[in-house]
Coordinates of N, CA and C and ligand atoms in Angstrom, one line a residue:
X1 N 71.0 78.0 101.0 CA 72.4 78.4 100.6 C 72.3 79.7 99.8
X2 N 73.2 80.0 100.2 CA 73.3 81.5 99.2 C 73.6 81.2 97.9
X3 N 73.6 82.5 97.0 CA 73.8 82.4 95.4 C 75.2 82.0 95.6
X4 N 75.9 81.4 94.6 CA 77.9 81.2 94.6 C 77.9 81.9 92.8
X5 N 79.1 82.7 92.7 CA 79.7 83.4 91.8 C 81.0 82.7 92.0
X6 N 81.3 82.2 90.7 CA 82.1 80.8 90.6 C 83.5 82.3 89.8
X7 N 84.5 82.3 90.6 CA 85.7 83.5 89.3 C 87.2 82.4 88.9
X8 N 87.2 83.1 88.3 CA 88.9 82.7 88.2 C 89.8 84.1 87.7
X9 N 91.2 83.5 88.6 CA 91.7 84.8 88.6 C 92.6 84.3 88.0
X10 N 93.4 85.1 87.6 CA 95.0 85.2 86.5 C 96.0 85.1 86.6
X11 N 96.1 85.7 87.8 CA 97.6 86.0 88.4 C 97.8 86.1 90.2
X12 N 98.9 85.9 90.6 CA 99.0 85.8 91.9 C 98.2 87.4 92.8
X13 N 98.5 88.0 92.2 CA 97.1 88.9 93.1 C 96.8 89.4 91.9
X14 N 94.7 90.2 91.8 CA 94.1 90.1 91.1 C 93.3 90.4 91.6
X15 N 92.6 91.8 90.6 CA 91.2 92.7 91.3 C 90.1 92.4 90.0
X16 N 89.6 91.8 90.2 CA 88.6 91.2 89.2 C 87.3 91.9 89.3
X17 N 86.3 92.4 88.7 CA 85.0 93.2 88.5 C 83.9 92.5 88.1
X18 N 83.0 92.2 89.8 CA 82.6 91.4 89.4 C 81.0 91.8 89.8
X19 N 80.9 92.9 89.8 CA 79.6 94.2 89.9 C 78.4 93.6 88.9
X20 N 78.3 93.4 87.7 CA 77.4 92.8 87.0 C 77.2 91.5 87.4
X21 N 78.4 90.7 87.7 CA 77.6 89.1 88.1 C 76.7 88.9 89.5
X22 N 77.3 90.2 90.6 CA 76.3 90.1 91.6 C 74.7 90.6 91.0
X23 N 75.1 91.6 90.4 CA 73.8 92.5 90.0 C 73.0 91.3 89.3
X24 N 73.2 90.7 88.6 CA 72.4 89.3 88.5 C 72.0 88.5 89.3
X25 N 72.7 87.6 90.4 CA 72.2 87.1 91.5 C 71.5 87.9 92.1
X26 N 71.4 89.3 92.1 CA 70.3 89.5 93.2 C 69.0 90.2 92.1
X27 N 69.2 90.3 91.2 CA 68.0 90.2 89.9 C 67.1 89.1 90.1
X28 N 68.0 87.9 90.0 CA 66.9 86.1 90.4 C 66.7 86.7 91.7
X29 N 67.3 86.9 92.9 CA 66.1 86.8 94.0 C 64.7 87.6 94.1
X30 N 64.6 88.5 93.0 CA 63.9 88.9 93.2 C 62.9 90.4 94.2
X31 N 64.5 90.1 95.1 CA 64.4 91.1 96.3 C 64.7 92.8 95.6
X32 N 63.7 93.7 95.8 CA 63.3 94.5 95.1 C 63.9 95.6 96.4
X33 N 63.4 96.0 97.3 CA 64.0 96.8 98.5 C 65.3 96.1 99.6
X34 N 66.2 96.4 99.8 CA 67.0 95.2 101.2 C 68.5 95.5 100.7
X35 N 69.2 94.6 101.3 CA 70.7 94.8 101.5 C 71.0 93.3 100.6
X36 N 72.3 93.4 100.1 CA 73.0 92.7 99.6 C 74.1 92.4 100.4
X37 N 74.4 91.1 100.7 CA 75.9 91.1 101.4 C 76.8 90.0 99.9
X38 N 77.6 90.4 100.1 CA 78.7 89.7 99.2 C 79.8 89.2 100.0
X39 N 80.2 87.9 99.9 CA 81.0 87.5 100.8 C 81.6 86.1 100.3
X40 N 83.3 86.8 100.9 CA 84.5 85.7 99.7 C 84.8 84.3 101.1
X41 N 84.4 83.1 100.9 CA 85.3 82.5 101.8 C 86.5 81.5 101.6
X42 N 87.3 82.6 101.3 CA 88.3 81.9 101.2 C 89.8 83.0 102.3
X43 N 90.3 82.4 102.9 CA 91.2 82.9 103.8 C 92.4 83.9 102.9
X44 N 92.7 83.8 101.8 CA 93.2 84.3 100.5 C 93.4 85.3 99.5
X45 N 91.6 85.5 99.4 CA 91.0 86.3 98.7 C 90.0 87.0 99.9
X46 N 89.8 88.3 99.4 CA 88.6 89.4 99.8 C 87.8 89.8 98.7
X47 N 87.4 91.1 99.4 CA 86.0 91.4 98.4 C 86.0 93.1 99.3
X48 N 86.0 93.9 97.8 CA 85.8 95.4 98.4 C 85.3 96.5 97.1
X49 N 84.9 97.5 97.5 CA 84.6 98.5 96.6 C 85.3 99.8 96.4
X50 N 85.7 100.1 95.1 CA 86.4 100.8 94.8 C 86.2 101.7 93.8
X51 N 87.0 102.3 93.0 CA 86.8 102.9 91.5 C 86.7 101.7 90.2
X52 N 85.8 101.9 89.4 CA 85.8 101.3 88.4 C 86.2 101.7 87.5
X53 N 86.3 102.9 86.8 CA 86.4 103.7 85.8 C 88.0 103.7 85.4
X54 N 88.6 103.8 86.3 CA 90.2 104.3 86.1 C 90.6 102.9 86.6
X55 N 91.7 101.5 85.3 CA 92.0 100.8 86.1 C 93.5 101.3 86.5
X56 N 94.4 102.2 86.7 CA 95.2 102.4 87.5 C 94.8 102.4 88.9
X57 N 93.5 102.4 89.5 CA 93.1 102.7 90.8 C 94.0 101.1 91.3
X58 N 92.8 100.0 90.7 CA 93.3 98.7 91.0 C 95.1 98.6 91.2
X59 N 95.3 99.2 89.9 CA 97.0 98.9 89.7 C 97.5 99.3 91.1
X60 N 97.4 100.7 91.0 CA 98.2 101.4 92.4 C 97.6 100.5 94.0
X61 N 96.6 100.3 94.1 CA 96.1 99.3 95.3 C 97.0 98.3 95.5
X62 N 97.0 97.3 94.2 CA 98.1 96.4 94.4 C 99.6 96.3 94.4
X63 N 99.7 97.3 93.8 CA 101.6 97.6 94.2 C 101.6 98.2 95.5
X64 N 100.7 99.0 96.4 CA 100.8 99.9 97.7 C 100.6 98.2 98.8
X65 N 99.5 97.7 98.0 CA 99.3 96.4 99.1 C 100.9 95.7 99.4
X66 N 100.9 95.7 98.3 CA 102.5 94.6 98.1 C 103.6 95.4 98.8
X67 N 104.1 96.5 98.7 CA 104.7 97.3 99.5 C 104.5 97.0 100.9
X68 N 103.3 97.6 101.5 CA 103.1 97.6 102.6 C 103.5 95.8 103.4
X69 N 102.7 95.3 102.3 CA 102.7 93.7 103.2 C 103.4 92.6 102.0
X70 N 104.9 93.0 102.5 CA 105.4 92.6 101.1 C 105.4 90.6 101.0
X71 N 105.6 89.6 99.9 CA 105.6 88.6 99.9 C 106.2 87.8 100.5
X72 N 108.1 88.1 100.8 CA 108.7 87.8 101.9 C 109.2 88.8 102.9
X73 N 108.8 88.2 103.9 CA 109.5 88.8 105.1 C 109.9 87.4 106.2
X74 N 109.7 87.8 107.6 CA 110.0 87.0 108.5 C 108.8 86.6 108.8
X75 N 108.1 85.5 108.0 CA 107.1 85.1 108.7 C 106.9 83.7 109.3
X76 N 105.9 83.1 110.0 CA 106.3 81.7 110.2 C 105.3 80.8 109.6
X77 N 104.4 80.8 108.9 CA 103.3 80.7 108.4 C 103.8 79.5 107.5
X78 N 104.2 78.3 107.6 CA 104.9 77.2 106.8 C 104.4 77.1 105.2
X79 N 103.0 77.6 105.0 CA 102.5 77.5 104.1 C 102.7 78.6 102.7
X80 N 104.1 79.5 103.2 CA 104.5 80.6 102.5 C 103.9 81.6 101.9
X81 N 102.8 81.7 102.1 CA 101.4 82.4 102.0 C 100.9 83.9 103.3
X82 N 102.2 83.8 104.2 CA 101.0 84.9 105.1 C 100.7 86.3 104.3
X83 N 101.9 86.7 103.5 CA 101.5 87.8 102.9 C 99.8 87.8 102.1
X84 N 99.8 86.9 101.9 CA 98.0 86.6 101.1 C 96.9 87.0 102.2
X85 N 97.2 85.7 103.3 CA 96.8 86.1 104.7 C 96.7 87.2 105.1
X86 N 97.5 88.1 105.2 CA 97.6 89.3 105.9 C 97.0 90.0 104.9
X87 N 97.0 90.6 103.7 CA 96.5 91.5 102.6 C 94.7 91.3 102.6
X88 N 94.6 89.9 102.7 CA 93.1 89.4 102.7 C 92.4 90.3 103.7
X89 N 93.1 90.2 105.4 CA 92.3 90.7 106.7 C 92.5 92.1 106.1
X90 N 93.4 92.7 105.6 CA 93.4 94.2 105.7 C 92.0 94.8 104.5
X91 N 92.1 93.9 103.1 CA 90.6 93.9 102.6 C 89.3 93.6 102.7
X92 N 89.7 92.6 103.7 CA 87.9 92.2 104.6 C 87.5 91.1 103.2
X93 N 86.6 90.4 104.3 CA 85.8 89.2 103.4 C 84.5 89.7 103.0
X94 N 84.4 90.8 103.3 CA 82.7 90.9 102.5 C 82.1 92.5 102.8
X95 N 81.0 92.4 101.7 CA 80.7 94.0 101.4 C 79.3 93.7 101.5
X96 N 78.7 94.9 102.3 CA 77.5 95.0 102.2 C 77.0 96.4 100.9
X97 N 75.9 95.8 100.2 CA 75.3 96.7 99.3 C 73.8 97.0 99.6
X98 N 73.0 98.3 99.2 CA 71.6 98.5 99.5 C 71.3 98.4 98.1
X99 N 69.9 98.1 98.1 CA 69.4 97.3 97.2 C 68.1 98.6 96.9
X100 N 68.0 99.0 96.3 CA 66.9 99.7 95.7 C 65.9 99.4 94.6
X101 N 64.6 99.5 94.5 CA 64.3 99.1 93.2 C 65.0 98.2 92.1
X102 N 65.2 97.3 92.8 CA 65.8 95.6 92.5 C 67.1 95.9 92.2
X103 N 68.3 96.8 92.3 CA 69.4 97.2 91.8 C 70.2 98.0 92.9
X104 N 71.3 97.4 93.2 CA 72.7 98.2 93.3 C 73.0 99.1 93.7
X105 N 73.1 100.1 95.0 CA 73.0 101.1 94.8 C 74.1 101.4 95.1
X106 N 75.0 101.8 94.1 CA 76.5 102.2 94.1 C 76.5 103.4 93.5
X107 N 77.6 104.3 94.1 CA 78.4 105.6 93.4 C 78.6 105.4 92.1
X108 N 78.4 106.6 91.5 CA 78.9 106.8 90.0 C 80.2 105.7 90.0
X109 N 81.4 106.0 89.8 CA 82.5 105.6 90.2 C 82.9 104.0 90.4
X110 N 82.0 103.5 91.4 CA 82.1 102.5 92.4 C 81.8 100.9 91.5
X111 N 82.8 100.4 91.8 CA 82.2 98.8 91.0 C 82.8 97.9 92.5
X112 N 82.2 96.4 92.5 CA 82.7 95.5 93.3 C 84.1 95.0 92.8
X113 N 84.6 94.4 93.7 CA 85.9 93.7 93.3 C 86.3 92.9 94.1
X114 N 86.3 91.4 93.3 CA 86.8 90.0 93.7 C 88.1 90.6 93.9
X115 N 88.8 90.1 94.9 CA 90.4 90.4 95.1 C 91.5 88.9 95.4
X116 N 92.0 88.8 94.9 CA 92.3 87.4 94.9 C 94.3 88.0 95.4
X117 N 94.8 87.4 96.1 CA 95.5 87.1 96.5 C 96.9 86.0 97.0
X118 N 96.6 84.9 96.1 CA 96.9 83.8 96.1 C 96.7 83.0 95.0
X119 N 96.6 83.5 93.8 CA 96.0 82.6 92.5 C 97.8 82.3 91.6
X120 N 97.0 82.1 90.9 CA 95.7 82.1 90.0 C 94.5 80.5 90.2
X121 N 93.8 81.1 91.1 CA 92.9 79.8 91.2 C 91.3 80.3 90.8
X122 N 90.9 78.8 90.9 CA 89.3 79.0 91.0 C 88.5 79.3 92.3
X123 N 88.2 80.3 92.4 CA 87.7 80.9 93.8 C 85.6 81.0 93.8
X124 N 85.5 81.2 94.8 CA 83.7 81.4 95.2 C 83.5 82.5 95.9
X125 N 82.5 83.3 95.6 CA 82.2 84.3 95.9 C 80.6 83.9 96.7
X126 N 79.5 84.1 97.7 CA 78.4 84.3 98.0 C 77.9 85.2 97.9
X127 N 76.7 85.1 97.5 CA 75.5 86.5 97.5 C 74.2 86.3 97.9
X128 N 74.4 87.2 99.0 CA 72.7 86.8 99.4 C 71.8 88.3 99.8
X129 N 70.8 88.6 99.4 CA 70.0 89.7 99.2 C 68.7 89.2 100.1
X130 N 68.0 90.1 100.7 CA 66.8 90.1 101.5 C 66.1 91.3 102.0
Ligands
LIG1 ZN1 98.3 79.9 104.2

């Protein structure tokens, strides 16, 4: 089984930074050269990379998402949720990262981000490095 990164999010959508808790899971593997995949299963929530430094980045992502794919519209989805659904596929379920001398190799800039879509719940992240 892969590593699990156990989050909880806050609010009905929610870009949570979760760049140090992967960098840990793949610290215990051990895996010193290789790729990291990070990967959300939950139909709900995604997982992407973005700016860390400025959180207006996050802010404006989530007001443009909500715009674009607003909460209601005409959907048929009984479970009142497609807007979650639909925001989810446009962020993708998973990120691959390169692994360097046992670390991360992201842009200055660049952090991960749990993306939650449907909370405030307790969600699962995977991580597996090789
Ligand atoms: Zn649903």
């Amino acid at each position: 089984m892969p590593a699990t990164i156990n989050v909880k999010t806050g609010s009905r959508i929610d870009m949570v930074d979760i760049t140090s808790l992967v960098s840990g899971e793949v610290s215990k593997t051990g895996v010193i050269d290789g790729i990291c995949v990070v990967y959300v299963p939950h139909t709900t929530a995604g997982v992407t990379i973005n700016e860390g430094a400025d959180p207006s980045v996050c802010t404006d992502i989530i007001r443009k998402l909500n715009e674009l794919v607003p909460p209601n519209d005409r959907y048929r989805h009984m479970e009142g949720n497609s807007d979650s659904h639909i925001k989810t596929s446009l962020i993708g379920s998973s990120v691959t990262v390169i692994v360097e001398n046992g670390r991360l190799v992201l842009g200055t800039w660049q952090k991960i981000f749990f993306c939650e879509f449907d909370g405030p719940r307790s969600r699962k992240v995977y991580v597996k490095a090789a």
